[in-house]
Amino acid sequence: MTMKNMMLDNKWQQLTDGTKTVKLQILNMPVRYAECNTAPGDSSPFFTLQPGLYEAGPEISYVRADMQSAFIVVAEKIAP
Protein backbone atom coordinates (compact mmCIF):
# COMPACT_ATOMS: atom_id res chain seq x y z
CA MET A 1 0.00 0.00 0.00
CA THR A 2 1.48 3.33 -1.09
CA MET A 3 0.97 6.14 1.44
CA LYS A 4 1.65 9.86 1.19
CA ASN A 5 1.10 12.97 3.29
CA MET A 6 -0.53 16.06 1.82
CA MET A 7 -0.65 19.58 3.27
CA LEU A 8 -3.72 21.32 1.86
CA ASP A 9 -4.23 25.04 1.42
CA ASN A 10 -6.90 27.05 -0.45
CA LYS A 11 -6.02 25.57 -3.87
CA TRP A 12 -7.67 22.38 -5.16
CA GLN A 13 -5.33 19.38 -5.39
CA GLN A 14 -6.18 16.18 -7.26
CA LEU A 15 -6.81 13.27 -4.91
CA THR A 16 -7.85 10.44 -7.26
CA ASP A 17 -7.30 9.97 -11.01
CA GLY A 18 -10.36 7.96 -11.98
CA THR A 19 -8.64 4.56 -11.83
CA LYS A 20 -7.90 3.91 -8.14
CA THR A 21 -9.62 3.98 -4.78
CA VAL A 22 -7.81 5.53 -1.81
CA LYS A 23 -8.21 5.65 1.94
CA LEU A 24 -8.09 9.23 3.19
CA GLN A 25 -7.43 10.25 6.79
CA ILE A 26 -8.13 13.88 7.66
CA LEU A 27 -6.09 14.73 10.71
CA ASN A 28 -6.73 18.26 11.93
CA MET A 29 -9.22 20.48 10.05
CA PRO A 30 -12.28 20.07 7.80
CA VAL A 31 -11.51 19.44 4.12
CA ARG A 32 -13.51 20.31 1.00
CA TYR A 33 -14.01 17.35 -1.36
CA ALA A 34 -15.34 17.49 -4.94
CA GLU A 35 -15.81 14.87 -7.67
CA CYS A 36 -15.24 16.32 -11.15
CA ASN A 37 -13.05 15.84 -14.22
CA THR A 38 -11.15 19.14 -13.83
CA ALA A 39 -10.14 21.26 -10.85
CA PRO A 40 -13.26 22.88 -9.35
CA GLY A 41 -13.80 26.63 -9.55
CA ASP A 42 -14.40 28.94 -6.60
CA SER A 43 -18.19 28.53 -6.83
CA SER A 44 -18.24 24.78 -7.53
CA PRO A 45 -20.24 22.56 -5.14
CA PHE A 46 -18.33 20.39 -2.67
CA PHE A 47 -18.74 18.14 0.36
CA THR A 48 -17.20 19.16 3.69
CA LEU A 49 -15.37 16.23 5.33
CA GLN A 50 -14.62 16.43 9.05
CA PRO A 51 -11.48 14.85 10.56
CA GLY A 52 -11.78 11.08 10.27
CA LEU A 53 -11.15 8.14 7.93
CA TYR A 54 -12.81 8.00 4.48
CA GLU A 55 -12.62 6.08 1.21
CA ALA A 56 -12.57 7.98 -2.11
CA GLY A 57 -12.49 6.96 -5.75
CA PRO A 58 -12.25 5.58 -8.24
CA GLU A 59 -13.91 8.69 -9.73
CA ILE A 60 -11.70 11.75 -10.27
CA SER A 61 -11.73 13.86 -7.11
CA TYR A 62 -10.11 16.96 -5.66
CA VAL A 63 -9.52 18.23 -2.11
CA ARG A 64 -8.57 21.52 -0.48
CA ALA A 65 -8.52 22.98 3.01
CA ASP A 66 -11.86 24.36 4.20
CA MET A 67 -10.50 27.41 6.03
CA GLN A 68 -6.98 26.95 7.35
CA SER A 69 -4.25 24.56 6.27
CA ALA A 70 -5.24 20.92 6.62
CA PHE A 71 -3.04 17.83 6.88
CA ILE A 72 -4.19 14.52 5.36
CA VAL A 73 -2.75 11.06 4.81
CA VAL A 74 -3.67 9.20 1.60
CA ALA A 75 -3.16 5.46 1.00
CA GLU A 76 -3.82 3.75 -2.32
CA LYS A 77 -6.19 0.86 -1.74
CA ILE A 78 -4.98 -2.44 -3.16
CA ALA A 79 -7.59 -4.46 -5.05
CA PRO A 80 -8.32 -7.92 -3.59
Tab-separated table of C-alpha atoms in Angstrom:
chain	number	residue	atom	x	y	z
A	1	MET	CA	0.000	0.000	0.000
A	2	THR	CA	1.481	3.329	-1.087
A	3	MET	CA	0.971	6.140	1.435
A	4	LYS	CA	1.652	9.863	1.188
A	5	ASN	CA	1.102	12.968	3.294
A	6	MET	CA	-0.530	16.056	1.816
A	7	MET	CA	-0.652	19.576	3.273
A	8	LEU	CA	-3.716	21.316	1.863
A	9	ASP	CA	-4.232	25.043	1.419
A	10	ASN	CA	-6.903	27.045	-0.446
A	11	LYS	CA	-6.021	25.566	-3.868
A	12	TRP	CA	-7.673	22.385	-5.161
A	13	GLN	CA	-5.327	19.378	-5.388
A	14	GLN	CA	-6.182	16.182	-7.258
A	15	LEU	CA	-6.813	13.267	-4.907
A	16	THR	CA	-7.848	10.439	-7.260
A	17	ASP	CA	-7.300	9.971	-11.006
A	18	GLY	CA	-10.363	7.956	-11.976
A	19	THR	CA	-8.639	4.562	-11.832
A	20	LYS	CA	-7.895	3.908	-8.140
A	21	THR	CA	-9.617	3.977	-4.782
A	22	VAL	CA	-7.808	5.526	-1.810
A	23	LYS	CA	-8.212	5.650	1.938
A	24	LEU	CA	-8.095	9.227	3.195
A	25	GLN	CA	-7.429	10.250	6.787
A	26	ILE	CA	-8.131	13.876	7.656
A	27	LEU	CA	-6.090	14.727	10.711
A	28	ASN	CA	-6.725	18.259	11.933
A	29	MET	CA	-9.218	20.485	10.052
A	30	PRO	CA	-12.280	20.067	7.804
A	31	VAL	CA	-11.510	19.440	4.120
A	32	ARG	CA	-13.511	20.308	0.999
A	33	TYR	CA	-14.009	17.347	-1.362
A	34	ALA	CA	-15.339	17.491	-4.942
A	35	GLU	CA	-15.815	14.874	-7.665
A	36	CYS	CA	-15.244	16.325	-11.151
A	37	ASN	CA	-13.054	15.838	-14.220
A	38	THR	CA	-11.148	19.135	-13.832
A	39	ALA	CA	-10.143	21.257	-10.851
A	40	PRO	CA	-13.263	22.884	-9.354
A	41	GLY	CA	-13.795	26.627	-9.549
A	42	ASP	CA	-14.403	28.936	-6.601
A	43	SER	CA	-18.186	28.532	-6.826
A	44	SER	CA	-18.239	24.775	-7.530
A	45	PRO	CA	-20.239	22.559	-5.140
A	46	PHE	CA	-18.334	20.388	-2.673
A	47	PHE	CA	-18.737	18.139	0.357
A	48	THR	CA	-17.196	19.156	3.690
A	49	LEU	CA	-15.372	16.233	5.329
A	50	GLN	CA	-14.616	16.425	9.046
A	51	PRO	CA	-11.482	14.848	10.560
A	52	GLY	CA	-11.779	11.080	10.267
A	53	LEU	CA	-11.147	8.143	7.933
A	54	TYR	CA	-12.805	8.004	4.482
A	55	GLU	CA	-12.617	6.085	1.214
A	56	ALA	CA	-12.572	7.980	-2.110
A	57	GLY	CA	-12.487	6.964	-5.752
A	58	PRO	CA	-12.255	5.583	-8.238
A	59	GLU	CA	-13.911	8.690	-9.731
A	60	ILE	CA	-11.695	11.753	-10.272
A	61	SER	CA	-11.728	13.861	-7.108
A	62	TYR	CA	-10.105	16.964	-5.659
A	63	VAL	CA	-9.518	18.231	-2.112
A	64	ARG	CA	-8.570	21.522	-0.480
A	65	ALA	CA	-8.517	22.984	3.012
A	66	ASP	CA	-11.860	24.361	4.198
A	67	MET	CA	-10.499	27.414	6.034
A	68	GLN	CA	-6.979	26.952	7.352
A	69	SER	CA	-4.250	24.561	6.267
A	70	ALA	CA	-5.245	20.922	6.623
A	71	PHE	CA	-3.045	17.831	6.882
A	72	ILE	CA	-4.188	14.525	5.362
A	73	VAL	CA	-2.751	11.056	4.805
A	74	VAL	CA	-3.666	9.196	1.598
A	75	ALA	CA	-3.162	5.458	1.001
A	76	GLU	CA	-3.818	3.746	-2.323
A	77	LYS	CA	-6.195	0.857	-1.743
A	78	ILE	CA	-4.984	-2.443	-3.158
A	79	ALA	CA	-7.593	-4.459	-5.048
A	80	PRO	CA	-8.321	-7.917	-3.593
